[in-house]
PDB file of N, CA and C in Angstrom:
ATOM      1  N   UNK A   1       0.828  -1.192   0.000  1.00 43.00           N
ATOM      2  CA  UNK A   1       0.000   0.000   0.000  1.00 43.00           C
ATOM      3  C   UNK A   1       0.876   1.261   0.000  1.00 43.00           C
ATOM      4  N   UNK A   2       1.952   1.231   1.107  1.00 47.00           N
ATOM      5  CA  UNK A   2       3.270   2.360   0.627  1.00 47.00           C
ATOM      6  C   UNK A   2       3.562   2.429  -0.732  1.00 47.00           C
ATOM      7  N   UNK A   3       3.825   1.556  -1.068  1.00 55.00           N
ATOM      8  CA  UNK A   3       4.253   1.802  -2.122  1.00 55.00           C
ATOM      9  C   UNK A   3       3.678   2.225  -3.624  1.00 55.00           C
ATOM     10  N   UNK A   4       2.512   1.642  -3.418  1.00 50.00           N
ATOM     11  CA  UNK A   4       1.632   2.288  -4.613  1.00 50.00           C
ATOM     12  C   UNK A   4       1.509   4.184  -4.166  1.00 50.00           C
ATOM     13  N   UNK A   5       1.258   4.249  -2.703  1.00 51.00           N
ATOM     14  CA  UNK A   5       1.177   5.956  -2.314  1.00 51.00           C
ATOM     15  C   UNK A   5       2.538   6.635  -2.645  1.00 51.00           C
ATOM     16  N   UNK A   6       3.562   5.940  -2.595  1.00 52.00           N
ATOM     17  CA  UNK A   6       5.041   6.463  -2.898  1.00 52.00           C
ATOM     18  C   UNK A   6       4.877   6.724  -4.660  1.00 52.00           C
ATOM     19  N   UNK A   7       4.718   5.737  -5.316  1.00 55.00           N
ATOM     20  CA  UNK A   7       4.639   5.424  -6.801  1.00 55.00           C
ATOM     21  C   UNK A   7       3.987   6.742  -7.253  1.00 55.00           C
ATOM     22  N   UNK A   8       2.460   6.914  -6.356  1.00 53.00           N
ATOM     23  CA  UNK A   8       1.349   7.834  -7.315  1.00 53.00           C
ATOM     24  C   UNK A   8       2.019   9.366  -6.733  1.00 53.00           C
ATOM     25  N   UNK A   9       2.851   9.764  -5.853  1.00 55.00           N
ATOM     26  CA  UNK A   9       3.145  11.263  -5.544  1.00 55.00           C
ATOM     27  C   UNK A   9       4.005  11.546  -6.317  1.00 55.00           C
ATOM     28  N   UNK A  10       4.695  11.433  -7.332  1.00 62.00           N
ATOM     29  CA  UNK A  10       4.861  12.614  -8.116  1.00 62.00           C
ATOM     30  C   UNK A  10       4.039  13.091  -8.978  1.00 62.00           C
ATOM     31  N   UNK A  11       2.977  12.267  -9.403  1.00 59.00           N
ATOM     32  CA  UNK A  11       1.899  12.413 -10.754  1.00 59.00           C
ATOM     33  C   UNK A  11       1.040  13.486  -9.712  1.00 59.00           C
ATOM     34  N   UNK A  12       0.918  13.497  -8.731  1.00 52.00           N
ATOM     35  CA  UNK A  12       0.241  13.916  -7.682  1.00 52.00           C
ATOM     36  C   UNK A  12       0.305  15.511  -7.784  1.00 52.00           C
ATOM     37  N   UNK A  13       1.958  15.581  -7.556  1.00 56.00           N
ATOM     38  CA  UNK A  13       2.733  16.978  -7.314  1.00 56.00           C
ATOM     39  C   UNK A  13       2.720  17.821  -8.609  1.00 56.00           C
ATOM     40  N   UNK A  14       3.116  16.913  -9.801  1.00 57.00           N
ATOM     41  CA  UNK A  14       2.439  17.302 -11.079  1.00 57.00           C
ATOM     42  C   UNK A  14       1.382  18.045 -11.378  1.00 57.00           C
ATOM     43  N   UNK A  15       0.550  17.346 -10.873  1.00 51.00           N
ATOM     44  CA  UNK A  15      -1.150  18.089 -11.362  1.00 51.00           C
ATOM     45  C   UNK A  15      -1.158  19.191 -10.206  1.00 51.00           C
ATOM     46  N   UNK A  16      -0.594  19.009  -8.941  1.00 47.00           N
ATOM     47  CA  UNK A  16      -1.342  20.310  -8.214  1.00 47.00           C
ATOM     48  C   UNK A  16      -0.354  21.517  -8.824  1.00 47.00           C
ATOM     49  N   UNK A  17       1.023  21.264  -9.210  1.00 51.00           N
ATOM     50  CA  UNK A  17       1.838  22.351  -9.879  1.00 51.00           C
ATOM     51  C   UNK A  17       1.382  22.943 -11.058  1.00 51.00           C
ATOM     52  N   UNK A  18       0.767  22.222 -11.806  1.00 50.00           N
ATOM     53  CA  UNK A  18       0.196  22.515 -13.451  1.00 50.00           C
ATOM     54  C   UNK A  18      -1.263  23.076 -13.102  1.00 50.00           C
ATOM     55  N   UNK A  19      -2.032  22.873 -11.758  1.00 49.00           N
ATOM     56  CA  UNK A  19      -3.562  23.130 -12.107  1.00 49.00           C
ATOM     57  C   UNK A  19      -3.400  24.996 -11.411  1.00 49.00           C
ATOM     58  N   UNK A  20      -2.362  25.381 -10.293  1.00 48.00           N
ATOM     59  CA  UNK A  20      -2.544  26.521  -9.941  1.00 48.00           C
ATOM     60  C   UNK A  20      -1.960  27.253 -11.039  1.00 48.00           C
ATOM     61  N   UNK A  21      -1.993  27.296 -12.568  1.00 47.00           N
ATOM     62  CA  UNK A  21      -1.125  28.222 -13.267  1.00 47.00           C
ATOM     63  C   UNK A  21      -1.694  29.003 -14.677  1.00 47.00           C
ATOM     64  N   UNK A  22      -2.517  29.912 -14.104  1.00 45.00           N
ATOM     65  CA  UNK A  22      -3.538  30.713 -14.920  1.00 45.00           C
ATOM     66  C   UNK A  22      -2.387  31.751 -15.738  1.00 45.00           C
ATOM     67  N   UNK A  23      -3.176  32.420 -15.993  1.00 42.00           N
ATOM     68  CA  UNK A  23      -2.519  33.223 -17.614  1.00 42.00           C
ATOM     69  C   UNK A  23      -2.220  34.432 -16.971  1.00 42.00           C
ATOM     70  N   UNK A  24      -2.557  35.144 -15.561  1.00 40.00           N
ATOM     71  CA  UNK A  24      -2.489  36.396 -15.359  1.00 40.00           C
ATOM     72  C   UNK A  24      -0.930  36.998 -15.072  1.00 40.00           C
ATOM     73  N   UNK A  25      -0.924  37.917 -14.743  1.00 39.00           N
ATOM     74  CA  UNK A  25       0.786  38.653 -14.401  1.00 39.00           C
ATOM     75  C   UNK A  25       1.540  37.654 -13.655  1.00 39.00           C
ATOM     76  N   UNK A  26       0.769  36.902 -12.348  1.00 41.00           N
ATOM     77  CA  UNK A  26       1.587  36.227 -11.775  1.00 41.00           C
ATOM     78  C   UNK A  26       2.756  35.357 -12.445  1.00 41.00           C
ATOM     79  N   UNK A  27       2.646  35.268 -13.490  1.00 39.00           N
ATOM     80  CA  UNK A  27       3.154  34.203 -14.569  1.00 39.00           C
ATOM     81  C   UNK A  27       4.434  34.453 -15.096  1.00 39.00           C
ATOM     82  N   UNK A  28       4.971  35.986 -15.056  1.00 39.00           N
ATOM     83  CA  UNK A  28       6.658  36.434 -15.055  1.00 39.00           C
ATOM     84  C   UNK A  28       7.059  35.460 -14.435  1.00 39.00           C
ATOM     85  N   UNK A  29       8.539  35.231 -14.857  1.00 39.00           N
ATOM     86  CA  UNK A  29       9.327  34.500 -14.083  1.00 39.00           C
ATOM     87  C   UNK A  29      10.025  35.488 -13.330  1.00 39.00           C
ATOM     88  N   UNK A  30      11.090  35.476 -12.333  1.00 41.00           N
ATOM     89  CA  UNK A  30      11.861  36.093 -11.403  1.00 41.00           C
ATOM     90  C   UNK A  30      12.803  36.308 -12.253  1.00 41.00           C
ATOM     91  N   UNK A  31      14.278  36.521 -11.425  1.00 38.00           N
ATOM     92  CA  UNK A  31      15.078  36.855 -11.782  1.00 38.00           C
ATOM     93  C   UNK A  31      16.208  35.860 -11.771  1.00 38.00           C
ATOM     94  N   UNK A  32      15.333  35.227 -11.211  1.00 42.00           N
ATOM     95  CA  UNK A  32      16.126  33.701 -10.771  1.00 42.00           C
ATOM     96  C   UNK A  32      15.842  32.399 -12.262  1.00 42.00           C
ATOM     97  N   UNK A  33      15.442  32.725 -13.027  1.00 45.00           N
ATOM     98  CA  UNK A  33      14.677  31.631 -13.878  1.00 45.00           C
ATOM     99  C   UNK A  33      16.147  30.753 -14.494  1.00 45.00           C
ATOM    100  N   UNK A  34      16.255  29.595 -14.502  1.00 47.00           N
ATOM    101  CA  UNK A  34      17.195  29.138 -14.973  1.00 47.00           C
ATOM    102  C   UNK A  34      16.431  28.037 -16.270  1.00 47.00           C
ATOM    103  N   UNK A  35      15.557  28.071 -16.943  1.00 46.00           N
ATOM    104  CA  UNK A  35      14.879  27.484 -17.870  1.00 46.00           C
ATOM    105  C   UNK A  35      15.385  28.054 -19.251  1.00 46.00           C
ATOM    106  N   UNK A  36      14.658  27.046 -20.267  1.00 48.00           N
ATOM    107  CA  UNK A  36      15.339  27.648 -21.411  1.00 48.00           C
ATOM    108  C   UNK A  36      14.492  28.733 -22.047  1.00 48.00           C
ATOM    109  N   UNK A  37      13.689  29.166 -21.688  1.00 57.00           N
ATOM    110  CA  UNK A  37      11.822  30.041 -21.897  1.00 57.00           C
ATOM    111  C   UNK A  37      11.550  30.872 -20.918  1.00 57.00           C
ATOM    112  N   UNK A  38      10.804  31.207 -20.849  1.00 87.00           N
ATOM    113  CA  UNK A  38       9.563  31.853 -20.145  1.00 87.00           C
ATOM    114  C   UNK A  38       8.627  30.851 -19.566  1.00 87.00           C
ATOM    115  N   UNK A  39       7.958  31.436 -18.571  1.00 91.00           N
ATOM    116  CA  UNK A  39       6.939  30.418 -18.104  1.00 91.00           C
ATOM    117  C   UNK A  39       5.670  29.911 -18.699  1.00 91.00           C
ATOM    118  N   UNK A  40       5.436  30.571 -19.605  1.00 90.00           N
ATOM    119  CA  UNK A  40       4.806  29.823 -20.460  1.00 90.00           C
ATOM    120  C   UNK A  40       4.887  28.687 -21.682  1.00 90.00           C
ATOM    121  N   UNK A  41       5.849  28.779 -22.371  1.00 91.00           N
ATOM    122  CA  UNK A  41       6.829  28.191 -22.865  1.00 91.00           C
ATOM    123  C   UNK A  41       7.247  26.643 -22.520  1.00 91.00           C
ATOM    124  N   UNK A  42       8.126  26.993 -20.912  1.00 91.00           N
ATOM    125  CA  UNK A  42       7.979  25.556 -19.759  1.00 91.00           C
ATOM    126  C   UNK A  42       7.086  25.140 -19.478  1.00 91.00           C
ATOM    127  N   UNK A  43       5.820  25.879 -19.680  1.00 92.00           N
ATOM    128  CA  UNK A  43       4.259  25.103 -18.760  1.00 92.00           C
ATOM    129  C   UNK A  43       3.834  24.052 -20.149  1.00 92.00           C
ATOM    130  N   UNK A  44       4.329  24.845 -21.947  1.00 94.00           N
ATOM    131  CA  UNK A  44       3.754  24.278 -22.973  1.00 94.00           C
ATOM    132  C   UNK A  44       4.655  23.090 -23.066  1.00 94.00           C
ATOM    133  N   UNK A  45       5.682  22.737 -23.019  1.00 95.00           N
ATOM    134  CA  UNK A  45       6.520  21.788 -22.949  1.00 95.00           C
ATOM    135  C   UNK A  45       6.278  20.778 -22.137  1.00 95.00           C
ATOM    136  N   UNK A  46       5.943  20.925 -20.974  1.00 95.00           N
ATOM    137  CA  UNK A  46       5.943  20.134 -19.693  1.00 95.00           C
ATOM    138  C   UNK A  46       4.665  19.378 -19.783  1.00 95.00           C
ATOM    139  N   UNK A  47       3.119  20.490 -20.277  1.00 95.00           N
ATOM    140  CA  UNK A  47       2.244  19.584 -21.162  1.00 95.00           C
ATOM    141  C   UNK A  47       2.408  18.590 -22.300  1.00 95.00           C
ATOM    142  N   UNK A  48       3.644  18.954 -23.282  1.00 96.00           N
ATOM    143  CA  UNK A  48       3.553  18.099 -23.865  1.00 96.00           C
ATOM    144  C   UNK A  48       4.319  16.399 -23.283  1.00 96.00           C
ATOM    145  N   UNK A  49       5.056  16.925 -22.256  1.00 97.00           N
ATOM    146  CA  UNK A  49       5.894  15.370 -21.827  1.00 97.00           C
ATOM    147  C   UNK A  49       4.370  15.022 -21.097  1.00 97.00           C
ATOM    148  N   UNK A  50       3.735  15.725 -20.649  1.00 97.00           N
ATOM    149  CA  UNK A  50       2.513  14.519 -19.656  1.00 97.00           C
ATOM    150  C   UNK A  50       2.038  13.427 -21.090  1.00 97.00           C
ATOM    151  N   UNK A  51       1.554  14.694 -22.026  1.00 96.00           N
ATOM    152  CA  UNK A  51       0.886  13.887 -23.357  1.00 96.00           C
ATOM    153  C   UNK A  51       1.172  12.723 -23.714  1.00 96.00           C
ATOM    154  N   UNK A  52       2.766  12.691 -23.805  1.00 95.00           N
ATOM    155  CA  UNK A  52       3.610  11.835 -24.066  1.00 95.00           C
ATOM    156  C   UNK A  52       3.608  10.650 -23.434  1.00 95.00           C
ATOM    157  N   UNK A  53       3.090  10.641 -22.245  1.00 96.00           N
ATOM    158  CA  UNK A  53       3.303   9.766 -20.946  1.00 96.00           C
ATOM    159  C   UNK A  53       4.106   9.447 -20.249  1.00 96.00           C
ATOM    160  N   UNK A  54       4.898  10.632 -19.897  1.00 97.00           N
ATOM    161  CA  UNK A  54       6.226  10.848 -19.201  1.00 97.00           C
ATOM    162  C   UNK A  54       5.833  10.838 -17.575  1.00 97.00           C
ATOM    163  N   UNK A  55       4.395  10.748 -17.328  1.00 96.00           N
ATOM    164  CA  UNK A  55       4.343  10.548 -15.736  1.00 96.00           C
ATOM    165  C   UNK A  55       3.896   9.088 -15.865  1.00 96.00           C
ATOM    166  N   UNK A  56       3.685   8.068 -16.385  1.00 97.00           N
ATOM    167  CA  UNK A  56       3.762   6.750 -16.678  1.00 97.00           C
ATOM    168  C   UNK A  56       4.905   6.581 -16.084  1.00 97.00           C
ATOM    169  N   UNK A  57       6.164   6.799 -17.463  1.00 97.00           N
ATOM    170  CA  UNK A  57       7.063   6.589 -16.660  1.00 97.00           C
ATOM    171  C   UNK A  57       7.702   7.098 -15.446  1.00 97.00           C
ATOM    172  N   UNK A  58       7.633   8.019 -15.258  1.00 96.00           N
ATOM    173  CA  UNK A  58       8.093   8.627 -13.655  1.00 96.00           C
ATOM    174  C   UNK A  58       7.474   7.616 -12.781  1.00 96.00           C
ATOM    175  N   UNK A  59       6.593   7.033 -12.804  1.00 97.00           N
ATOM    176  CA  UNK A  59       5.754   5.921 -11.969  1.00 97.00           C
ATOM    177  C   UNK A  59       6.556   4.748 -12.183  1.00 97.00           C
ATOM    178  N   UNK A  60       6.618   4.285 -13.747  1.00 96.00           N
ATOM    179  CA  UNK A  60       7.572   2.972 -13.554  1.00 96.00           C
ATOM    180  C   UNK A  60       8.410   3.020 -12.976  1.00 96.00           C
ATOM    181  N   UNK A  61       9.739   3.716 -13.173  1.00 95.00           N
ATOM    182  CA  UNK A  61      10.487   4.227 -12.729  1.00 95.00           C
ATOM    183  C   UNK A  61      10.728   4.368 -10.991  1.00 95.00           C
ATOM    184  N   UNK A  62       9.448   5.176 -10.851  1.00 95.00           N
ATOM    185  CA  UNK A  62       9.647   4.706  -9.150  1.00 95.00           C
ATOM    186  C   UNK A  62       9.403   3.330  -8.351  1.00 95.00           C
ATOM    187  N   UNK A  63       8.785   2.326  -9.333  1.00 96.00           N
ATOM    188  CA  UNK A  63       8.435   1.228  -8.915  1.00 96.00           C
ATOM    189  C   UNK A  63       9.313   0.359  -9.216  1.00 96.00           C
ATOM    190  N   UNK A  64      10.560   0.813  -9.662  1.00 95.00           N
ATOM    191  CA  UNK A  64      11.658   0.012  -9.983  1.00 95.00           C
ATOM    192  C   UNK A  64      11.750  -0.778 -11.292  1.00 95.00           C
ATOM    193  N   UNK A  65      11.014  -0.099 -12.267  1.00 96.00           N
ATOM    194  CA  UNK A  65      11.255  -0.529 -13.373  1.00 96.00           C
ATOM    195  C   UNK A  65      12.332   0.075 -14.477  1.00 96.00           C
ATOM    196  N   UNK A  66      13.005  -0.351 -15.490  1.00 95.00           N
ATOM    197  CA  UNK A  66      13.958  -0.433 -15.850  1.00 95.00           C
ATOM    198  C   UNK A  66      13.244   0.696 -17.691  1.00 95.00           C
ATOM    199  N   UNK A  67      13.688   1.619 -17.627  1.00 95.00           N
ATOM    200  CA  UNK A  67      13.357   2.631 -18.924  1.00 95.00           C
ATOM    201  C   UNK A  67      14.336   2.819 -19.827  1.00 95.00           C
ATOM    202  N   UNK A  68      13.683   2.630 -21.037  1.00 96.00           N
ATOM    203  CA  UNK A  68      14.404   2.773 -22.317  1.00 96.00           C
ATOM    204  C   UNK A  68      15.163   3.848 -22.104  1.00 96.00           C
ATOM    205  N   UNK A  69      16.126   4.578 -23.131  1.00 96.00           N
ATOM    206  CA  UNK A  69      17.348   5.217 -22.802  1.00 96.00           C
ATOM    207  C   UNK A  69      16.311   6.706 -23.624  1.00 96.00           C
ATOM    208  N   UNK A  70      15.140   6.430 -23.795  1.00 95.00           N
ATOM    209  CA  UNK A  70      14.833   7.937 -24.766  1.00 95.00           C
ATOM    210  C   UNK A  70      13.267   7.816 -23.876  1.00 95.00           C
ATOM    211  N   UNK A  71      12.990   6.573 -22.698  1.00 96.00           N
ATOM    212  CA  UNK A  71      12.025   7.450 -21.858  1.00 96.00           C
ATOM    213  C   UNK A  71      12.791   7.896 -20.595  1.00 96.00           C
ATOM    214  N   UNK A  72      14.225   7.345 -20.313  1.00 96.00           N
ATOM    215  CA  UNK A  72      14.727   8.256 -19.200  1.00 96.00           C
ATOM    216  C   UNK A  72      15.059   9.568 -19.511  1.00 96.00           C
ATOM    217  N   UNK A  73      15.653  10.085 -21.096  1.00 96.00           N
ATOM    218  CA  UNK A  73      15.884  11.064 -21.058  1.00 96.00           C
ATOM    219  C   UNK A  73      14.465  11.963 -21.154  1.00 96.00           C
ATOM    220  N   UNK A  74      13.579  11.270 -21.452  1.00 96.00           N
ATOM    221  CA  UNK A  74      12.077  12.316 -21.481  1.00 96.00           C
ATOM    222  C   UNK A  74      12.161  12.343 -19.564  1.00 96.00           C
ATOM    223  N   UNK A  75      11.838  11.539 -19.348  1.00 97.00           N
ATOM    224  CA  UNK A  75      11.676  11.594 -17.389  1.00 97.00           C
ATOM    225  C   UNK A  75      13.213  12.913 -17.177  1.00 97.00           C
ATOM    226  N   UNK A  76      14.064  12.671 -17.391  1.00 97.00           N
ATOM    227  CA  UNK A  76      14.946  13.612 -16.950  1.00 97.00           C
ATOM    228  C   UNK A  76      14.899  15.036 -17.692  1.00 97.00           C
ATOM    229  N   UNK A  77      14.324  15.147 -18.707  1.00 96.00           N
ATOM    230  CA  UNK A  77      14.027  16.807 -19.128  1.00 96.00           C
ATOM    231  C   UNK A  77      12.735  17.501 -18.184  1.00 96.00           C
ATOM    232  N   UNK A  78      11.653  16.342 -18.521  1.00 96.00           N
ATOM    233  CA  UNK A  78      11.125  17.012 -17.378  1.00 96.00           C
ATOM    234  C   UNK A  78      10.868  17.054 -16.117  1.00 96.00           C
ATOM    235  N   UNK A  79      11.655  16.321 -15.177  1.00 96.00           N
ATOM    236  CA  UNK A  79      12.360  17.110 -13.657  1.00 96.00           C
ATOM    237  C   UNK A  79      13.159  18.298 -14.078  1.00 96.00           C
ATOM    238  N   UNK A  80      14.063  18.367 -15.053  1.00 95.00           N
ATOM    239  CA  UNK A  80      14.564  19.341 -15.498  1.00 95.00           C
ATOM    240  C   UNK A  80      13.691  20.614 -15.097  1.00 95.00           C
ATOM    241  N   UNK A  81      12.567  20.499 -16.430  1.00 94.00           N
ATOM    242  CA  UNK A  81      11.411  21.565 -16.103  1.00 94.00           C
ATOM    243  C   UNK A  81      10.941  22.310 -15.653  1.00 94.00           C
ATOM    244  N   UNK A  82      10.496  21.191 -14.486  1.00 93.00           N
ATOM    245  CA  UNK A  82       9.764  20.755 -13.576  1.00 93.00           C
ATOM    246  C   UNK A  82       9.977  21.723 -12.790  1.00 93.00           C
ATOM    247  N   UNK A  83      11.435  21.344 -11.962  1.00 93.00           N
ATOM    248  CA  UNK A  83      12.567  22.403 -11.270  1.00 93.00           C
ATOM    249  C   UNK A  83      12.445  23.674 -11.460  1.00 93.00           C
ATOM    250  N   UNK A  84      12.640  24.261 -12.673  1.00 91.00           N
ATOM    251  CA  UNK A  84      13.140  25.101 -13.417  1.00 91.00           C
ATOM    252  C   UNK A  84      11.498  26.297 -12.668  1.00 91.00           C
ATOM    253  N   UNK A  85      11.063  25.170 -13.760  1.00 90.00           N
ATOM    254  CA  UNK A  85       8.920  25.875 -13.380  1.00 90.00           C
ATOM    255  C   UNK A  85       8.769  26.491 -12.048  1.00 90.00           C
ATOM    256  N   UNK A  86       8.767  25.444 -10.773  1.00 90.00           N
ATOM    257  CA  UNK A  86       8.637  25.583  -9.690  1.00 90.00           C
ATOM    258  C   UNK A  86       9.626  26.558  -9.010  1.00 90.00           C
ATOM    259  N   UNK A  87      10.736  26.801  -9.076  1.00 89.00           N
ATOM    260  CA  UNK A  87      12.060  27.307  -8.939  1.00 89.00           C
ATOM    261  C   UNK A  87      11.979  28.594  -9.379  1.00 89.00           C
ATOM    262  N   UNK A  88      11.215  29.258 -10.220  1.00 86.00           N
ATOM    263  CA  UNK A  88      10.678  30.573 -10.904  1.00 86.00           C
ATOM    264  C   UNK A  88       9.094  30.969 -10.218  1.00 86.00           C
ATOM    265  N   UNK A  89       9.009  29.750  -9.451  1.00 85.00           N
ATOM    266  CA  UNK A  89       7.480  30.656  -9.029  1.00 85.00           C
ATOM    267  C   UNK A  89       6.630  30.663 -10.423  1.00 85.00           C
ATOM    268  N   UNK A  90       6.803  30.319 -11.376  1.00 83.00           N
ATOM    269  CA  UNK A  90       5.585  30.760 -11.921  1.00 83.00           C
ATOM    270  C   UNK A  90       4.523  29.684 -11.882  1.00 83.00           C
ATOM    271  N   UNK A  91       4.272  29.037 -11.152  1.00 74.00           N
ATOM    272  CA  UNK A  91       3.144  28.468 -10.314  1.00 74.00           C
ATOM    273  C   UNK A  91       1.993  29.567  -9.331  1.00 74.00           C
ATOM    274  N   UNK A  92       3.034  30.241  -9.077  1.00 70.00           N
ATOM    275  CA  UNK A  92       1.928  31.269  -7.842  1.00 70.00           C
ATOM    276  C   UNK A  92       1.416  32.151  -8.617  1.00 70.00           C
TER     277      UNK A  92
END
C-alpha cells in the first residue's frame, strides 16, 4: 500500500503544480529563472511530456522498473522543467 502511495506522488505533485497556473501577471518569471523560456513556454513543454506519458514513466520508474534510454531522457528533461517551473514561481 506504501508503495503504490510512494509510486502515485509525483503524478500527484504534477497536477497540483500545473492546475494553480492561470494566464495572469503572476506568470513572469523572477530573476532567478534558470529554464530555457519563459513560463509559459515551460508550462507548454511540460504539457507536452505529460501527453507523451512521461508521468507513466516517472511511476515505472519509481516502482523500480527499468526505462528505455529515450524514456529516461524524457523523465529527466522534465524534472529538469519541472525544477526550473517551480524554482521561478511561476506556479503562484
Amino acid at each position: 500500500m506504501m508503495r503504490t502511495i510512494l509510486a502515485a506522488a509525483p503524478a500527484v505533485v504534477v497536477a497540483l503544480a500545473l492546475s494553480g497556473c492561470g494566464g495572469g501577471p503572476a506568470q513572469a518569471p523572477t530573476s532567478g529563472f534558470t529554464g530555457s523560456g519563459d513560463c509559459k513556454s515551460t508550462k507548454a513543454e511540460l504539457n507536452t511530456l505529460v501527453n507523451q506519458g512521461v508521468i507513466g514513466e516517472i511511476e515505472a520508474e519509481a516502482n523500480g522498473r527499468k526505462l528505455s534510454t529515450a524514456a529516461q531522457a524524457r523523465v529527466e528533461r522534465y524534472n529538469d522543467l519541472l525544477n526550473s517551473y517551480l524554482g521561478s514561481r511561476c506556479h503562484v
